Short mmCIF file of C-alpha atoms in Angstrom, two decimals:
data_model
loop_
_atom_site.label_atom_id
_atom_site.label_comp_id
_atom_site.label_asym_id
_atom_site.label_seq_id
_atom_site.Cartn_x
_atom_site.Cartn_y
_atom_site.Cartn_z
CA GLU A 1 63.95 -37.76 -143.80
CA ILE A 2 65.20 -39.33 -147.03
CA VAL A 3 63.30 -38.08 -150.07
CA LEU A 4 62.97 -40.45 -153.03
CA THR A 5 62.44 -38.90 -156.45
CA GLN A 6 61.15 -41.20 -159.19
CA SER A 7 61.43 -40.48 -162.89
CA PRO A 8 59.82 -40.27 -165.27
CA GLY A 9 56.40 -39.52 -163.86
CA THR A 10 54.76 -41.38 -166.72
CA LEU A 11 56.33 -43.79 -169.18
CA SER A 12 54.49 -44.79 -172.36
CA LEU A 13 55.76 -47.95 -174.01
CA SER A 14 54.52 -50.91 -176.04
CA PRO A 15 54.50 -54.59 -175.09
CA GLY A 16 57.83 -56.16 -175.95
CA GLU A 17 59.79 -52.98 -175.26
CA ARG A 18 62.26 -52.39 -172.43
CA ALA A 19 61.28 -50.13 -169.51
CA THR A 20 63.76 -48.26 -167.34
CA LEU A 21 62.48 -46.59 -164.15
CA SER A 22 64.66 -44.45 -161.93
CA CYS A 23 64.64 -43.74 -158.19
CA ARG A 24 67.04 -41.19 -156.72
CA ALA A 25 67.54 -40.79 -152.97
CA SER A 26 68.36 -37.50 -151.28
CA GLN A 27 70.92 -39.28 -149.06
CA ASN A 28 73.12 -42.31 -149.46
CA LEU A 29 71.44 -45.66 -148.70
CA SER A 30 74.41 -47.29 -147.04
CA SER A 31 72.81 -50.73 -146.80
CA SER A 32 71.06 -50.55 -150.19
CA TYR A 33 67.73 -51.15 -148.46
CA LEU A 34 65.69 -50.14 -151.47
CA ALA A 35 62.54 -51.93 -152.60
CA TRP A 36 60.30 -51.69 -155.66
CA TYR A 37 56.55 -52.33 -155.70
CA GLN A 38 54.00 -52.67 -158.47
CA GLN A 39 50.42 -51.52 -157.97
CA LYS A 40 47.71 -52.28 -160.50
CA SER A 41 44.50 -50.28 -160.53
CA GLY A 42 42.24 -51.18 -157.61
CA GLN A 43 44.74 -53.62 -156.10
CA ALA A 44 47.18 -53.65 -153.25
CA PRO A 45 50.86 -53.14 -154.08
CA ARG A 46 53.09 -56.16 -154.67
CA LEU A 47 56.76 -56.44 -153.71
CA LEU A 48 58.97 -56.93 -156.75
CA ILE A 49 62.53 -56.16 -155.59
CA TYR A 50 64.16 -55.87 -152.17
CA GLY A 51 67.69 -54.95 -151.16
CA ALA A 52 68.04 -53.06 -154.46
CA SER A 53 68.47 -56.21 -156.56
CA GLY A 54 66.87 -59.20 -154.85
CA ARG A 55 63.82 -60.54 -156.67
CA ALA A 56 60.84 -61.35 -154.44
CA THR A 57 59.25 -64.79 -154.48
CA GLY A 58 57.36 -65.53 -157.70
CA ILE A 59 58.55 -62.42 -159.55
CA PRO A 60 59.55 -63.11 -163.19
CA ASP A 61 63.18 -62.62 -164.11
CA ARG A 62 62.32 -59.86 -166.59
CA PHE A 63 62.14 -57.56 -163.50
CA ILE A 64 65.69 -56.45 -162.68
CA GLY A 65 66.72 -54.13 -159.87
CA SER A 66 70.09 -52.41 -159.76
CA GLY A 67 71.95 -49.51 -158.22
CA SER A 68 73.55 -48.37 -155.01
CA GLY A 69 74.22 -45.23 -153.03
CA THR A 70 71.67 -42.70 -154.22
CA ASP A 71 70.76 -43.99 -157.69
CA PHE A 72 68.59 -47.04 -158.28
CA THR A 73 66.92 -48.50 -161.35
CA LEU A 74 64.13 -50.95 -162.07
CA THR A 75 64.38 -52.46 -165.53
CA ILE A 76 61.66 -54.55 -167.13
CA SER A 77 63.51 -56.28 -169.92
CA ARG A 78 60.56 -57.09 -172.19
CA LEU A 79 57.16 -55.70 -171.29
CA GLU A 80 54.20 -58.04 -171.04
CA PRO A 81 50.60 -56.69 -171.18
CA GLU A 82 50.12 -57.42 -167.46
CA ASP A 83 53.13 -55.27 -166.46
CA PHE A 84 51.44 -51.93 -167.00
CA ALA A 85 50.81 -50.33 -163.62
CA VAL A 86 52.19 -47.79 -161.14
CA PHE A 87 55.61 -48.54 -159.64
CA TYR A 88 56.89 -47.22 -156.32
CA CYS A 89 60.34 -47.33 -154.78
CA GLN A 90 60.77 -47.44 -151.00
CA GLN A 91 63.80 -46.91 -148.81
CA TYR A 92 64.00 -48.74 -145.50
CA ASP A 93 67.63 -47.89 -144.88
CA THR A 94 66.95 -45.00 -142.50
CA SER A 95 63.98 -44.17 -140.31
CA PRO A 96 61.45 -42.94 -141.22
CA ILE A 97 60.72 -45.32 -144.07
CA THR A 98 59.77 -43.36 -147.17
CA PHE A 99 58.31 -44.01 -150.63
CA GLY A 100 58.82 -42.31 -153.94
CA GLN A 101 55.88 -40.59 -155.61
CA GLY A 102 55.49 -43.32 -158.23
CA THR A 103 55.99 -43.86 -161.96
CA ARG A 104 52.98 -44.73 -164.09
CA LEU A 105 53.81 -47.19 -166.86
CA GLU A 106 51.14 -47.00 -169.54
CA ILE A 107 50.53 -48.71 -172.83
CA LYS A 108 51.53 -46.62 -175.83
CA GLN B 1 48.99 -69.19 -148.86
CA VAL B 2 49.61 -65.92 -147.04
CA GLN B 3 46.42 -64.03 -146.22
CA LEU B 4 46.08 -60.67 -144.55
CA VAL B 5 42.55 -59.38 -143.99
CA GLU B 6 42.02 -55.87 -142.64
CA SER B 7 38.85 -54.71 -140.94
CA GLY B 8 37.56 -51.84 -138.83
CA GLY B 9 37.58 -49.02 -141.36
CA GLY B 10 34.70 -46.62 -141.80
CA LEU B 11 33.51 -43.05 -141.50
CA VAL B 12 34.54 -41.09 -138.41
CA LYS B 13 34.38 -37.42 -137.46
CA PRO B 14 37.51 -35.33 -136.95
CA GLY B 15 38.83 -35.87 -133.44
CA GLY B 16 37.31 -39.33 -133.28
CA SER B 17 38.90 -42.74 -132.84
CA LEU B 18 38.99 -46.00 -134.76
CA ARG B 19 40.68 -49.34 -134.26
CA LEU B 20 41.86 -51.32 -137.27
CA SER B 21 42.50 -55.05 -137.15
CA CYS B 22 44.41 -57.38 -139.46
CA ALA B 23 43.89 -61.14 -139.33
CA ALA B 24 46.88 -63.11 -140.61
CA SER B 25 47.08 -66.69 -141.84
CA GLY B 26 49.26 -68.92 -143.98
CA PHE B 27 52.55 -68.12 -142.23
CA THR B 28 54.08 -68.12 -138.75
CA PHE B 29 52.87 -64.73 -137.57
CA SER B 30 55.33 -64.38 -134.70
CA ASP B 31 58.30 -64.78 -137.08
CA TYR B 32 57.63 -61.50 -138.87
CA TYR B 33 57.61 -57.79 -138.27
CA MET B 34 54.29 -56.27 -139.26
CA SER B 35 53.51 -52.86 -140.74
CA TRP B 36 50.69 -50.47 -141.51
CA ILE B 37 50.96 -48.47 -144.74
CA ARG B 38 48.33 -46.07 -146.04
CA GLN B 39 47.32 -44.52 -149.34
CA ALA B 40 45.16 -41.40 -149.57
CA PRO B 41 42.63 -41.42 -152.43
CA GLY B 42 44.46 -40.99 -155.74
CA LYS B 43 47.81 -40.51 -153.99
CA GLY B 44 50.98 -42.47 -153.30
CA LEU B 45 52.00 -44.76 -150.48
CA GLU B 46 52.87 -43.57 -146.97
CA TRP B 47 54.44 -45.79 -144.32
CA VAL B 48 52.61 -45.42 -140.99
CA SER B 49 54.12 -47.79 -138.43
CA TYR B 50 55.75 -51.15 -137.80
CA ILE B 51 56.17 -53.50 -134.88
CA SER B 52 58.74 -56.16 -134.09
CA TYR B 53 58.11 -59.86 -133.58
CA SER B 54 57.32 -59.64 -129.87
CA THR B 55 56.08 -56.02 -129.59
CA SER B 56 59.35 -54.90 -127.98
CA TYR B 57 60.03 -52.40 -130.76
CA THR B 58 57.67 -50.04 -132.54
CA ASN B 59 58.24 -47.13 -134.89
CA TYR B 60 55.91 -44.46 -136.26
CA ALA B 61 55.80 -41.84 -138.97
CA ASP B 62 55.99 -38.32 -137.55
CA SER B 63 52.55 -37.59 -139.00
CA VAL B 64 50.90 -40.12 -136.64
CA LYS B 65 53.27 -40.22 -133.67
CA GLY B 66 51.43 -39.67 -130.40
CA ARG B 67 48.02 -40.33 -132.01
CA PHE B 68 48.31 -43.88 -133.38
CA THR B 69 49.37 -47.04 -131.52
CA ILE B 70 50.37 -50.28 -133.20
CA SER B 71 50.04 -53.57 -131.36
CA ARG B 72 49.86 -57.29 -132.05
CA ASP B 73 48.58 -60.48 -130.44
CA ASN B 74 50.70 -63.40 -131.59
CA ALA B 75 48.32 -65.90 -129.96
CA LYS B 76 45.51 -64.59 -132.18
CA ASN B 77 47.67 -63.96 -135.28
CA SER B 78 46.38 -60.41 -135.30
CA LEU B 79 47.75 -56.92 -135.83
CA TYR B 80 46.03 -53.74 -134.65
CA LEU B 81 46.19 -50.00 -135.17
CA GLN B 82 44.50 -47.77 -132.61
CA MET B 83 43.91 -44.38 -134.20
CA ASN B 84 42.99 -41.43 -131.97
CA SER B 85 42.53 -37.71 -132.61
CA LEU B 86 41.82 -38.43 -136.26
CA ARG B 87 42.24 -35.67 -138.82
CA THR B 88 40.82 -35.23 -142.30
CA GLU B 89 44.31 -35.87 -143.70
CA ASP B 90 44.22 -39.38 -142.18
CA THR B 91 41.64 -40.35 -144.80
CA ALA B 92 43.15 -43.27 -146.72
CA VAL B 93 43.11 -46.95 -147.46
CA TYR B 94 45.10 -48.62 -144.70
CA TYR B 95 47.08 -51.72 -145.65
CA CYS B 96 48.44 -54.31 -143.29
CA ALA B 97 51.73 -55.83 -144.44
CA ARG B 98 53.93 -58.75 -143.46
CA SER B 99 57.37 -57.19 -143.27
CA GLY B 100 61.03 -57.99 -143.09
CA TRP B 101 62.93 -56.86 -139.99
CA ALA B 102 64.31 -53.89 -141.90
CA GLY B 103 60.90 -52.71 -143.10
CA GLU B 104 60.26 -54.00 -146.59
CA ALA B 105 56.61 -55.00 -147.11
CA ILE B 106 56.68 -58.60 -148.31
CA SER B 107 52.94 -59.33 -148.46
CA TRP B 108 49.98 -56.97 -148.37
CA GLY B 109 46.33 -57.19 -147.43
CA GLN B 110 43.61 -55.67 -149.61
CA GLY B 111 43.21 -52.67 -147.34
CA THR B 112 40.43 -51.01 -145.36
CA LEU B 113 39.15 -47.50 -146.07
CA VAL B 114 39.15 -44.90 -143.31
CA THR B 115 37.28 -41.69 -144.03
CA VAL B 116 37.59 -38.78 -141.62
CA SER B 117 34.93 -36.20 -142.36
CA SER B 118 32.34 -34.12 -140.56
#
């Protein structure tokens, strides 16, 4: 099973700042089937990024996915107040599908 | 707009069974893979199972293999999860998700809570 390790565990930033979230896979994702999700408190997750860098429908362009192989990054170029939440990466490159443990993005 | 509404959750004793349902609308149900993903209280996400367009292909997490069965009825735009031999560690919110063929969860329902406790 591919293990995804997200860092940092918690990120404290202010609105307007840039956020960089990391997801490292224990094995190479040969097809770059890596997704990012945002989950706000009490809500279901929402797909942000698929295929490492494809933006899902309706997602603002301040959300940028990048990376390949074993190292992937979600960048939020300029934080808006509504962006603060927990973010999960998911690999669907190899069965079984697995998720990272999450990064909490909190307001500083 | 896409809507996914789960139902069937509740309190069940260890060893018991439960059947979850997910009613889909706002898209052509038979054009999409469908998935179940769960989240234990205060924990992260865990993929449970997915099913192909026409039920010909299913896949399960090792933690539920042999105990859970995913199915769908394209005529009723519905997805199901039959859960048998339930364990306390199966306690979670269960989400239904419209999925890509590779497994990414494009749209999510609001979830239904399953509590396994004596």
